[in-house]
Every structure is written in C-alpha cells, then in structure tokens.
Amino acid sequence: MTLSKTIYKWLDDRFKLRELLPPIVKHPAPEYAVSNPLYCLGGTAFLCFLILATTGIFLAMYYKPTPAEAYKSVERIMLEVPMGSLIRSVHHWAANTMIAAVMLHMIRVYFMGAYKRPRELNWVVGVFLFLTTTTFGFSGYLLPWDQLAYWATKIGTGIAGSIPVMGQYISLILIGGNDLGAETLTRFYAIHVLILPAAIITLLLLHFLMVRIQGISGRL
Ligand code: HEM
C-alpha cells in the first residue's frame, strides 16, 4: 500500500472520511461552466491568494516593520536571503494578478447577471472581498519604506482624509498621528498581516459556502 493510502486508511478508520468527504468533494460543476474560462476567474483570484499567503509567510520571517530597518530588511531579502528575490517577486506579481482577476471576475458576474436573486448577498460579500483585496495592495505598498512607497501612501491617506465627515478620522486611524512615521508603518503592517488575512478568510468562507449552496448561475 502506498504512503498516501496508508494515511487515508488511518484517518478513515478514525473519522469515517468515506462517508464525510463525498458530499463535500464530489460535486461536479455544470458543463457550461467547465467549458467557459470566464468561470475560472474567481478560482484564479483564489489561487493568487494562496500563493500570496505562502510567499507572505516567508517574507514575514525576514521583514522588519520599523523605519530604521524596513528598507534594509527588504534589501537583504532581495540580495542575501536564498531565493528571497524570487519569493518577493512572486508575491508582487501574484498581488497584481489577484487584483486583475478579482476585477475581471466582478465584471463577468455583473454582465452575466449572476448578482441577481438569489445571489444578491453573495454580491455584497463580493464587494467586501474587492475592498479587502485592494486594501491588501495599498497596505503592502508602504512596507518597503522607500521613496515610492512613502509618497504613494502620503497621497493615498490624503485621499482617504478628504472623504466628507469620516475622512479625518480614517486618516488619523491609518497614519496614527499627524504625519507618516513609525506608527504608520506598524499599523499598515498589522493591517496587512493580521487584520486583512482574518477578514478575507472569513469572507471567502462565506463566499464559497454560498456558491456551494446556491450553485453556479446558469447561462444568460
Ligand atoms: C478574493 C476575491 C474573490 C474570490 C477568490 C472569488 C471566488 C469565487 C469563485 C471561485 C466563484 C465560483 C466560480 C466563478 O464564478 O468564478 C465565485 C462566484 C461568485 N462571486 Fe466571487 N470571488 C471573489 C470576489 C468577488 C467579487 C469582488 C464579487 C462581486 C462584487 C464576487 C461575486 C460573486 C458572485 C455573485 C458569484 C456567484 C456567480 C455565479 O453563480 O455565477 N466575487 N467567486
């Protein structure tokens, strides 16, 4: 018996996998969805998220979120850490691809009318997923603490600050004071590696659960 079969049998004896798994795993997608690549965009976004989470864990082992060390630690990842530049580049391109895939997925859902009854709530969860994904990109942009990151964040927080009524509070929470500094960097780091991952995992669970219960919408 192969190792994987031995492990499966061991788990099956204890947790009755043979009864538990089929209703969850054996759920064929409809033929019109399998043959149309437009239905792969959500899955592409999810694959990007998995790549980002894995590469992000490796980056977090070397990155230091303080103004004195952030840039140097990124430089070290790029120049000294074995395969560091590869991991960081994959993280960078997976982030760009995820944003593109999420936008295209949203456009496909909109133009195919898949947001209509009974999927309205999944559209709403999707909007939060879109906001979470773009905030991931925005918060990650500051972390290298170079000139580009600094000024892009200055403009981004300035835009957030110009929102009527709530703007000044949002900007104060993001910046953590009057100007960008150590406080901002640690806040953005906490948002990027703790708050957003927790939020996106919760939203994705809800999103997939609803897709599973309601099924994929039909053709136009
Ligand atoms: C992290 C971002 C996202 C991931 C990983 C994701 C993933 C998926 C997957 C795998 C599906 C099933 C297959 C498919 O239609 O592609 C799906 C369906 C759906 N998604 Fe997303 N999604 C994301 C963001 C969004 C956004 C931004 C919206 C809209 C605002 C949205 C709305 C929907 C709706 C309404 C469905 C059901 C479509 C149907 O039944 O045809 N999703 N999503």
PDB file of C-alpha atoms and ligand atoms in Angstrom:
ATOM      1  CA  MET A   1       0.000   0.000   0.000  1.00  0.00           C
ATOM      2  CA  THR A   2       1.332   3.489  -0.860  1.00  0.00           C
ATOM      3  CA  LEU A   3       2.017   6.007   1.889  1.00  0.00           C
ATOM      4  CA  SER A   4      -0.939   8.226   0.889  1.00  0.00           C
ATOM      5  CA  LYS A   5      -3.316   5.213   1.006  1.00  0.00           C
ATOM      6  CA  THR A   6      -1.982   4.205   4.432  1.00  0.00           C
ATOM      7  CA  ILE A   7      -2.550   7.727   5.766  1.00  0.00           C
ATOM      8  CA  TYR A   8      -6.050   7.836   4.180  1.00  0.00           C
ATOM      9  CA  LYS A   9      -6.950   4.477   5.749  1.00  0.00           C
ATOM     10  CA  TRP A  10      -5.642   5.568   9.159  1.00  0.00           C
ATOM     11  CA  LEU A  11      -7.784   8.742   9.028  1.00  0.00           C
ATOM     12  CA  ASP A  12     -10.767   6.869   7.544  1.00  0.00           C
ATOM     13  CA  ASP A  13     -10.769   4.336  10.414  1.00  0.00           C
ATOM     14  CA  ARG A  14     -10.986   7.176  12.896  1.00  0.00           C
ATOM     15  CA  PHE A  15     -13.053   9.889  11.164  1.00  0.00           C
ATOM     16  CA  LYS A  16     -15.218   7.973   8.625  1.00  0.00           C
ATOM     17  CA  LEU A  17     -13.848  10.012   5.701  1.00  0.00           C
ATOM     18  CA  ARG A  18     -15.563   7.675   3.206  1.00  0.00           C
ATOM     19  CA  GLU A  19     -18.945   8.962   4.414  1.00  0.00           C
ATOM     20  CA  LEU A  20     -17.928  12.555   5.176  1.00  0.00           C
ATOM     21  CA  LEU A  21     -15.988  13.562   2.057  1.00  0.00           C
ATOM     22  CA  PRO A  22     -18.136  12.583  -0.986  1.00  0.00           C
ATOM     23  CA  PRO A  23     -20.994  15.058  -0.359  1.00  0.00           C
ATOM     24  CA  ILE A  24     -18.403  17.869   0.053  1.00  0.00           C
ATOM     25  CA  VAL A  25     -15.895  16.956  -2.678  1.00  0.00           C
ATOM     26  CA  LYS A  26     -17.943  15.118  -5.310  1.00  0.00           C
ATOM     27  CA  HIS A  27     -19.922  17.996  -6.713  1.00  0.00           C
ATOM     28  CA  PRO A  28     -19.340  18.300 -10.468  1.00  0.00           C
ATOM     29  CA  ALA A  29     -19.504  21.818 -11.925  1.00  0.00           C
ATOM     30  CA  PRO A  30     -22.072  22.255 -14.737  1.00  0.00           C
ATOM     31  CA  GLU A  31     -20.760  21.627 -18.277  1.00  0.00           C
ATOM     32  CA  TYR A  32     -21.326  25.257 -19.440  1.00  0.00           C
ATOM     33  CA  ALA A  33     -19.110  26.467 -16.540  1.00  0.00           C
ATOM     34  CA  VAL A  34     -16.342  23.891 -17.116  1.00  0.00           C
ATOM     35  CA  SER A  35     -16.055  24.796 -20.820  1.00  0.00           C
ATOM     36  CA  ASN A  36     -16.073  28.583 -20.302  1.00  0.00           C
ATOM     37  CA  PRO A  37     -12.813  30.156 -18.995  1.00  0.00           C
ATOM     38  CA  LEU A  38     -14.745  33.172 -17.680  1.00  0.00           C
ATOM     39  CA  TYR A  39     -15.917  30.941 -14.828  1.00  0.00           C
ATOM     40  CA  CYS A  40     -12.256  30.375 -13.820  1.00  0.00           C
ATOM     41  CA  LEU A  41     -11.652  33.980 -12.786  1.00  0.00           C
ATOM     42  CA  GLY A  42     -12.861  33.512  -9.191  1.00  0.00           C
ATOM     43  CA  GLY A  43     -10.688  30.391  -8.896  1.00  0.00           C
ATOM     44  CA  THR A  44      -7.714  32.319 -10.348  1.00  0.00           C
ATOM     45  CA  ALA A  45      -8.166  35.010  -7.695  1.00  0.00           C
ATOM     46  CA  PHE A  46      -8.272  32.294  -5.010  1.00  0.00           C
ATOM     47  CA  LEU A  47      -5.116  30.618  -6.363  1.00  0.00           C
ATOM     48  CA  CYS A  48      -3.358  34.011  -6.227  1.00  0.00           C
ATOM     49  CA  PHE A  49      -4.492  34.406  -2.618  1.00  0.00           C
ATOM     50  CA  LEU A  50      -2.990  31.013  -1.697  1.00  0.00           C
ATOM     51  CA  ILE A  51       0.319  31.966  -3.385  1.00  0.00           C
ATOM     52  CA  LEU A  52       0.300  35.336  -1.592  1.00  0.00           C
ATOM     53  CA  ALA A  53      -0.336  33.727   1.797  1.00  0.00           C
ATOM     54  CA  THR A  54       2.503  31.206   1.308  1.00  0.00           C
ATOM     55  CA  THR A  55       5.089  33.680  -0.031  1.00  0.00           C
ATOM     56  CA  GLY A  56       3.942  36.254   2.557  1.00  0.00           C
ATOM     57  CA  ILE A  57       4.781  33.870   5.414  1.00  0.00           C
ATOM     58  CA  PHE A  58       8.363  33.548   4.085  1.00  0.00           C
ATOM     59  CA  LEU A  59       8.689  37.320   3.637  1.00  0.00           C
ATOM     60  CA  ALA A  60       7.422  37.929   7.197  1.00  0.00           C
ATOM     61  CA  MET A  61      10.305  35.813   8.522  1.00  0.00           C
ATOM     62  CA  TYR A  62      12.816  38.420   7.288  1.00  0.00           C
ATOM     63  CA  TYR A  63      10.896  41.712   7.080  1.00  0.00           C
ATOM     64  CA  LYS A  64      11.289  44.217   9.969  1.00  0.00           C
ATOM     65  CA  PRO A  65       8.469  46.792  10.310  1.00  0.00           C
ATOM     66  CA  THR A  66      10.442  49.784  11.680  1.00  0.00           C
ATOM     67  CA  PRO A  67      11.520  52.903   9.729  1.00  0.00           C
ATOM     68  CA  ALA A  68      15.177  52.198  10.569  1.00  0.00           C
ATOM     69  CA  GLU A  69      15.138  48.583   9.384  1.00  0.00           C
ATOM     70  CA  ALA A  70      12.284  48.114   6.880  1.00  0.00           C
ATOM     71  CA  TYR A  71      14.173  49.170   3.728  1.00  0.00           C
ATOM     72  CA  LYS A  72      17.360  47.348   4.805  1.00  0.00           C
ATOM     73  CA  SER A  73      15.414  44.144   5.529  1.00  0.00           C
ATOM     74  CA  VAL A  74      13.810  44.262   2.061  1.00  0.00           C
ATOM     75  CA  GLU A  75      17.256  44.868   0.545  1.00  0.00           C
ATOM     76  CA  ARG A  76      18.514  41.833   2.449  1.00  0.00           C
ATOM     77  CA  ILE A  77      15.618  39.702   1.162  1.00  0.00           C
ATOM     78  CA  MET A  78      16.496  40.760  -2.402  1.00  0.00           C
ATOM     79  CA  LEU A  79      20.276  40.368  -2.186  1.00  0.00           C
ATOM     80  CA  GLU A  80      21.201  37.897   0.562  1.00  0.00           C
ATOM     81  CA  VAL A  81      18.333  35.583   1.518  1.00  0.00           C
ATOM     82  CA  PRO A  82      18.416  32.392  -0.625  1.00  0.00           C
ATOM     83  CA  MET A  83      15.618  32.638  -3.227  1.00  0.00           C
ATOM     84  CA  GLY A  84      14.458  35.840  -1.447  1.00  0.00           C
ATOM     85  CA  SER A  85      14.209  37.884  -4.648  1.00  0.00           C
ATOM     86  CA  LEU A  86      12.198  35.074  -6.318  1.00  0.00           C
ATOM     87  CA  ILE A  87       9.759  34.802  -3.390  1.00  0.00           C
ATOM     88  CA  ARG A  88       9.320  38.590  -3.236  1.00  0.00           C
ATOM     89  CA  SER A  89       8.787  38.846  -6.997  1.00  0.00           C
ATOM     90  CA  VAL A  90       6.205  36.033  -6.940  1.00  0.00           C
ATOM     91  CA  HIS A  91       4.438  37.870  -4.061  1.00  0.00           C
ATOM     92  CA  HIS A  92       4.476  41.098  -6.099  1.00  0.00           C
ATOM     93  CA  TRP A  93       3.117  39.560  -9.321  1.00  0.00           C
ATOM     94  CA  ALA A  94       0.536  37.376  -7.541  1.00  0.00           C
ATOM     95  CA  ALA A  95      -0.776  40.567  -5.884  1.00  0.00           C
ATOM     96  CA  ASN A  96      -1.134  42.336  -9.245  1.00  0.00           C
ATOM     97  CA  THR A  97      -2.706  39.259 -10.856  1.00  0.00           C
ATOM     98  CA  MET A  98      -5.153  38.845  -7.966  1.00  0.00           C
ATOM     99  CA  ILE A  99      -6.408  42.428  -8.312  1.00  0.00           C
ATOM    100  CA  ALA A 100      -6.847  41.966 -12.084  1.00  0.00           C
ATOM    101  CA  ALA A 101      -8.585  38.576 -11.613  1.00  0.00           C
ATOM    102  CA  VAL A 102     -10.953  39.928  -8.938  1.00  0.00           C
ATOM    103  CA  MET A 103     -11.918  42.883 -11.168  1.00  0.00           C
ATOM    104  CA  LEU A 104     -12.499  40.632 -14.201  1.00  0.00           C
ATOM    105  CA  HIS A 105     -14.461  38.141 -12.035  1.00  0.00           C
ATOM    106  CA  MET A 106     -16.642  41.011 -10.794  1.00  0.00           C
ATOM    107  CA  ILE A 107     -17.204  42.219 -14.387  1.00  0.00           C
ATOM    108  CA  ARG A 108     -18.157  38.659 -15.506  1.00  0.00           C
ATOM    109  CA  VAL A 109     -20.617  38.314 -12.593  1.00  0.00           C
ATOM    110  CA  TYR A 110     -22.110  41.730 -13.444  1.00  0.00           C
ATOM    111  CA  PHE A 111     -22.500  41.227 -17.195  1.00  0.00           C
ATOM    112  CA  MET A 112     -23.874  37.694 -16.791  1.00  0.00           C
ATOM    113  CA  GLY A 113     -26.404  38.976 -14.255  1.00  0.00           C
ATOM    114  CA  ALA A 114     -25.138  36.436 -11.678  1.00  0.00           C
ATOM    115  CA  TYR A 115     -25.655  39.019  -8.893  1.00  0.00           C
ATOM    116  CA  LYS A 116     -29.453  38.794  -9.257  1.00  0.00           C
ATOM    117  CA  ARG A 117     -31.839  36.883  -6.980  1.00  0.00           C
ATOM    118  CA  PRO A 118     -30.992  34.582  -5.157  1.00  0.00           C
ATOM    119  CA  ARG A 119     -27.292  35.667  -5.228  1.00  0.00           C
ATOM    120  CA  GLU A 120     -27.651  39.302  -4.008  1.00  0.00           C
ATOM    121  CA  LEU A 121     -25.986  38.577  -0.668  1.00  0.00           C
ATOM    122  CA  ASN A 122     -23.036  36.869  -2.351  1.00  0.00           C
ATOM    123  CA  TRP A 123     -22.564  40.009  -4.472  1.00  0.00           C
ATOM    124  CA  VAL A 124     -22.469  42.069  -1.251  1.00  0.00           C
ATOM    125  CA  VAL A 125     -19.858  39.696   0.243  1.00  0.00           C
ATOM    126  CA  GLY A 126     -18.008  40.070  -3.093  1.00  0.00           C
ATOM    127  CA  VAL A 127     -17.931  43.859  -2.756  1.00  0.00           C
ATOM    128  CA  PHE A 128     -16.277  43.448   0.672  1.00  0.00           C
ATOM    129  CA  LEU A 129     -13.839  40.953  -0.887  1.00  0.00           C
ATOM    130  CA  PHE A 130     -12.980  43.557  -3.531  1.00  0.00           C
ATOM    131  CA  LEU A 131     -12.382  46.227  -0.861  1.00  0.00           C
ATOM    132  CA  THR A 132     -10.270  43.798   1.195  1.00  0.00           C
ATOM    133  CA  THR A 133      -8.169  42.863  -1.859  1.00  0.00           C
ATOM    134  CA  THR A 134      -7.460  46.491  -2.824  1.00  0.00           C
ATOM    135  CA  THR A 135      -6.673  47.409   0.812  1.00  0.00           C
ATOM    136  CA  PHE A 136      -4.204  44.487   0.846  1.00  0.00           C
ATOM    137  CA  GLY A 137      -2.438  46.101  -2.114  1.00  0.00           C
ATOM    138  CA  PHE A 138      -2.497  49.581  -0.568  1.00  0.00           C
ATOM    139  CA  SER A 139      -1.199  48.462   2.854  1.00  0.00           C
ATOM    140  CA  GLY A 140       1.543  46.301   1.267  1.00  0.00           C
ATOM    141  CA  TYR A 141       2.756  49.212  -0.866  1.00  0.00           C
ATOM    142  CA  LEU A 142       4.129  51.140   2.152  1.00  0.00           C
ATOM    143  CA  LEU A 143       6.067  48.253   3.674  1.00  0.00           C
ATOM    144  CA  PRO A 144       9.354  48.583   1.657  1.00  0.00           C
ATOM    145  CA  TRP A 145       9.588  52.129   3.124  1.00  0.00           C
ATOM    146  CA  ASP A 146      11.280  53.617   0.052  1.00  0.00           C
ATOM    147  CA  GLN A 147      10.520  56.969  -1.616  1.00  0.00           C
ATOM    148  CA  LEU A 148       7.861  55.464  -3.926  1.00  0.00           C
ATOM    149  CA  ALA A 149       6.092  53.728  -1.019  1.00  0.00           C
ATOM    150  CA  TYR A 150       6.263  56.813   1.215  1.00  0.00           C
ATOM    151  CA  TRP A 151       4.827  59.279  -1.285  1.00  0.00           C
ATOM    152  CA  ALA A 152       2.208  56.869  -2.663  1.00  0.00           C
ATOM    153  CA  THR A 153       0.970  56.319   0.910  1.00  0.00           C
ATOM    154  CA  LYS A 154       1.040  60.064   1.568  1.00  0.00           C
ATOM    155  CA  ILE A 155      -1.271  60.569  -1.433  1.00  0.00           C
ATOM    156  CA  GLY A 156      -3.452  57.537  -0.563  1.00  0.00           C
ATOM    157  CA  THR A 157      -4.008  58.610   3.039  1.00  0.00           C
ATOM    158  CA  GLY A 158      -4.588  62.175   1.759  1.00  0.00           C
ATOM    159  CA  ILE A 159      -7.380  60.873  -0.489  1.00  0.00           C
ATOM    160  CA  ALA A 160      -8.873  58.884   2.431  1.00  0.00           C
ATOM    161  CA  GLY A 161      -8.616  62.080   4.550  1.00  0.00           C
ATOM    162  CA  SER A 162     -10.669  64.046   2.021  1.00  0.00           C
ATOM    163  CA  ILE A 163     -13.753  61.798   2.422  1.00  0.00           C
ATOM    164  CA  PRO A 164     -16.543  64.014   3.825  1.00  0.00           C
ATOM    165  CA  VAL A 165     -17.269  63.770   7.607  1.00  0.00           C
ATOM    166  CA  MET A 166     -15.371  60.500   8.315  1.00  0.00           C
ATOM    167  CA  GLY A 167     -12.199  61.381   6.368  1.00  0.00           C
ATOM    168  CA  GLN A 168     -10.148  62.964   9.164  1.00  0.00           C
ATOM    169  CA  TYR A 169     -10.875  60.025  11.497  1.00  0.00           C
ATOM    170  CA  ILE A 170      -9.987  57.400   8.863  1.00  0.00           C
ATOM    171  CA  SER A 171      -6.743  59.252   8.098  1.00  0.00           C
ATOM    172  CA  LEU A 172      -5.899  59.567  11.823  1.00  0.00           C
ATOM    173  CA  ILE A 173      -6.517  55.829  12.377  1.00  0.00           C
ATOM    174  CA  LEU A 174      -4.374  54.907   9.339  1.00  0.00           C
ATOM    175  CA  ILE A 175      -1.484  57.319   9.968  1.00  0.00           C
ATOM    176  CA  GLY A 176      -1.533  57.110  13.766  1.00  0.00           C
ATOM    177  CA  GLY A 177      -0.597  60.810  14.131  1.00  0.00           C
ATOM    178  CA  ASN A 178      -0.114  63.974  12.079  1.00  0.00           C
ATOM    179  CA  ASP A 179       2.482  62.625   9.677  1.00  0.00           C
ATOM    180  CA  LEU A 180       3.662  59.303   8.225  1.00  0.00           C
ATOM    181  CA  GLY A 181       6.161  57.611  10.565  1.00  0.00           C
ATOM    182  CA  ALA A 182       6.933  54.564  12.710  1.00  0.00           C
ATOM    183  CA  GLU A 183       3.339  54.472  13.951  1.00  0.00           C
ATOM    184  CA  THR A 184       2.004  54.343  10.357  1.00  0.00           C
ATOM    185  CA  LEU A 185       4.384  51.579   9.336  1.00  0.00           C
ATOM    186  CA  THR A 186       3.467  49.265  12.232  1.00  0.00           C
ATOM    187  CA  ARG A 187      -0.234  49.976  11.678  1.00  0.00           C
ATOM    188  CA  PHE A 188      -0.002  49.145   7.978  1.00  0.00           C
ATOM    189  CA  TYR A 189       1.971  46.002   8.817  1.00  0.00           C
ATOM    190  CA  ALA A 190      -0.672  44.861  11.356  1.00  0.00           C
ATOM    191  CA  ILE A 191      -3.426  45.599   8.828  1.00  0.00           C
ATOM    192  CA  HIS A 192      -1.529  43.711   6.075  1.00  0.00           C
ATOM    193  CA  VAL A 193      -0.584  40.566   8.004  1.00  0.00           C
ATOM    194  CA  LEU A 194      -3.262  40.239  10.718  1.00  0.00           C
ATOM    195  CA  ILE A 195      -6.493  42.155  10.120  1.00  0.00           C
ATOM    196  CA  LEU A 196      -6.889  41.670   6.342  1.00  0.00           C
ATOM    197  CA  PRO A 197      -5.973  37.941   6.274  1.00  0.00           C
ATOM    198  CA  ALA A 198      -8.535  37.274   9.035  1.00  0.00           C
ATOM    199  CA  ALA A 199     -11.137  39.338   7.152  1.00  0.00           C
ATOM    200  CA  ILE A 200     -10.514  37.730   3.749  1.00  0.00           C
ATOM    201  CA  ILE A 201     -10.571  34.155   5.143  1.00  0.00           C
ATOM    202  CA  THR A 202     -13.937  34.831   6.822  1.00  0.00           C
ATOM    203  CA  LEU A 203     -15.350  36.471   3.669  1.00  0.00           C
ATOM    204  CA  LEU A 204     -14.042  33.685   1.400  1.00  0.00           C
ATOM    205  CA  LEU A 205     -15.633  31.011   3.610  1.00  0.00           C
ATOM    206  CA  LEU A 206     -18.987  32.819   3.333  1.00  0.00           C
ATOM    207  CA  HIS A 207     -18.497  33.365  -0.424  1.00  0.00           C
ATOM    208  CA  PHE A 208     -17.697  29.713  -1.173  1.00  0.00           C
ATOM    209  CA  LEU A 209     -20.417  28.445   1.158  1.00  0.00           C
ATOM    210  CA  MET A 210     -22.994  30.491  -0.737  1.00  0.00           C
ATOM    211  CA  VAL A 211     -21.652  29.345  -4.145  1.00  0.00           C
ATOM    212  CA  ARG A 212     -21.838  25.748  -2.850  1.00  0.00           C
ATOM    213  CA  ILE A 213     -25.399  26.073  -1.538  1.00  0.00           C
ATOM    214  CA  GLN A 214     -26.779  28.096  -4.489  1.00  0.00           C
ATOM    215  CA  GLY A 215     -24.701  26.507  -7.254  1.00  0.00           C
ATOM    216  CA  ILE A 216     -23.209  28.403 -10.203  1.00  0.00           C
ATOM    217  CA  SER A 217     -25.708  30.572 -12.033  1.00  0.00           C
ATOM    218  CA  GLY A 218     -26.932  29.380 -15.445  1.00  0.00           C
ATOM    219  CA  ARG A 219     -26.130  30.744 -18.893  1.00  0.00           C
ATOM    220  CA  LEU A 220     -27.540  34.108 -19.977  1.00  0.00           C
TER     221      LEU A 220
HETATM  222  C1  HEM B   1     -10.892  37.423  -3.331  1.00  0.00           C
HETATM  223  C2  HEM B   1     -11.789  37.634  -4.246  1.00  0.00           C
HETATM  224  C3  HEM B   1     -12.746  36.596  -4.820  1.00  0.00           C
HETATM  225  C4  HEM B   1     -12.609  35.237  -4.941  1.00  0.00           C
HETATM  226  C5  HEM B   1     -11.394  34.381  -4.555  1.00  0.00           C
HETATM  227  C6  HEM B   1     -13.836  34.745  -5.531  1.00  0.00           C
HETATM  228  C7  HEM B   1     -14.079  33.415  -5.860  1.00  0.00           C
HETATM  229  C8  HEM B   1     -15.223  32.960  -6.488  1.00  0.00           C
HETATM  230  C9  HEM B   1     -15.394  31.628  -7.058  1.00  0.00           C
HETATM  231  C10 HEM B   1     -14.314  30.539  -7.054  1.00  0.00           C
HETATM  232  C11 HEM B   1     -16.647  31.562  -7.560  1.00  0.00           C
HETATM  233  C12 HEM B   1     -17.271  30.369  -8.315  1.00  0.00           C
HETATM  234  C13 HEM B   1     -16.722  30.318  -9.768  1.00  0.00           C
HETATM  235  C14 HEM B   1     -16.794  31.625 -10.513  1.00  0.00           C
HETATM  236  O1  HEM B   1     -17.900  32.117 -10.782  1.00  0.00           O
HETATM  237  O2  HEM B   1     -15.710  32.151 -10.833  1.00  0.00           O
HETATM  238  C15 HEM B   1     -17.303  32.827  -7.293  1.00  0.00           C
HETATM  239  C16 HEM B   1     -18.608  33.148  -7.618  1.00  0.00           C
HETATM  240  C17 HEM B   1     -19.215  34.367  -7.391  1.00  0.00           C
HETATM  241  N1  HEM B   1     -18.587  35.541  -6.999  1.00  0.00           N
HETATM  242 FE1  HEM B   1     -16.656  35.645  -6.381  1.00  0.00          FE
HETATM  243  N2  HEM B   1     -14.698  35.798  -5.711  1.00  0.00           N
HETATM  244  C18 HEM B   1     -14.067  36.952  -5.315  1.00  0.00           C
HETATM  245  C19 HEM B   1     -14.567  38.233  -5.404  1.00  0.00           C
HETATM  246  C20 HEM B   1     -15.846  38.566  -5.845  1.00  0.00           C
HETATM  247  C21 HEM B   1     -16.330  39.913  -6.088  1.00  0.00           C
HETATM  248  C22 HEM B   1     -15.461  41.166  -5.966  1.00  0.00           C
HETATM  249  C23 HEM B   1     -17.640  39.802  -6.444  1.00  0.00           C
HETATM  250  C24 HEM B   1     -18.626  40.905  -6.766  1.00  0.00           C
HETATM  251  C25 HEM B   1     -18.666  42.073  -6.188  1.00  0.00           C
HETATM  252  C26 HEM B   1     -17.996  38.398  -6.442  1.00  0.00           C
HETATM  253  C27 HEM B   1     -19.257  37.878  -6.691  1.00  0.00           C
HETATM  254  C28 HEM B   1     -19.522  36.546  -6.950  1.00  0.00           C
HETATM  255  C29 HEM B   1     -20.839  36.006  -7.271  1.00  0.00           C
HETATM  256  C30 HEM B   1     -22.177  36.785  -7.298  1.00  0.00           C
HETATM  257  C31 HEM B   1     -20.646  34.642  -7.553  1.00  0.00           C
HETATM  258  C32 HEM B   1     -21.706  33.627  -7.999  1.00  0.00           C
HETATM  259  C33 HEM B   1     -21.571  33.600  -9.522  1.00  0.00           C
HETATM  260  C34 HEM B   1     -22.458  32.596 -10.224  1.00  0.00           C
HETATM  261  O3  HEM B   1     -23.191  31.878  -9.553  1.00  0.00           O
HETATM  262  O4  HEM B   1     -22.380  32.586 -11.453  1.00  0.00           O
HETATM  263  N3  HEM B   1     -16.870  37.670  -6.101  1.00  0.00           N
HETATM  264  N4  HEM B   1     -16.405  33.676  -6.651  1.00  0.00           N
END
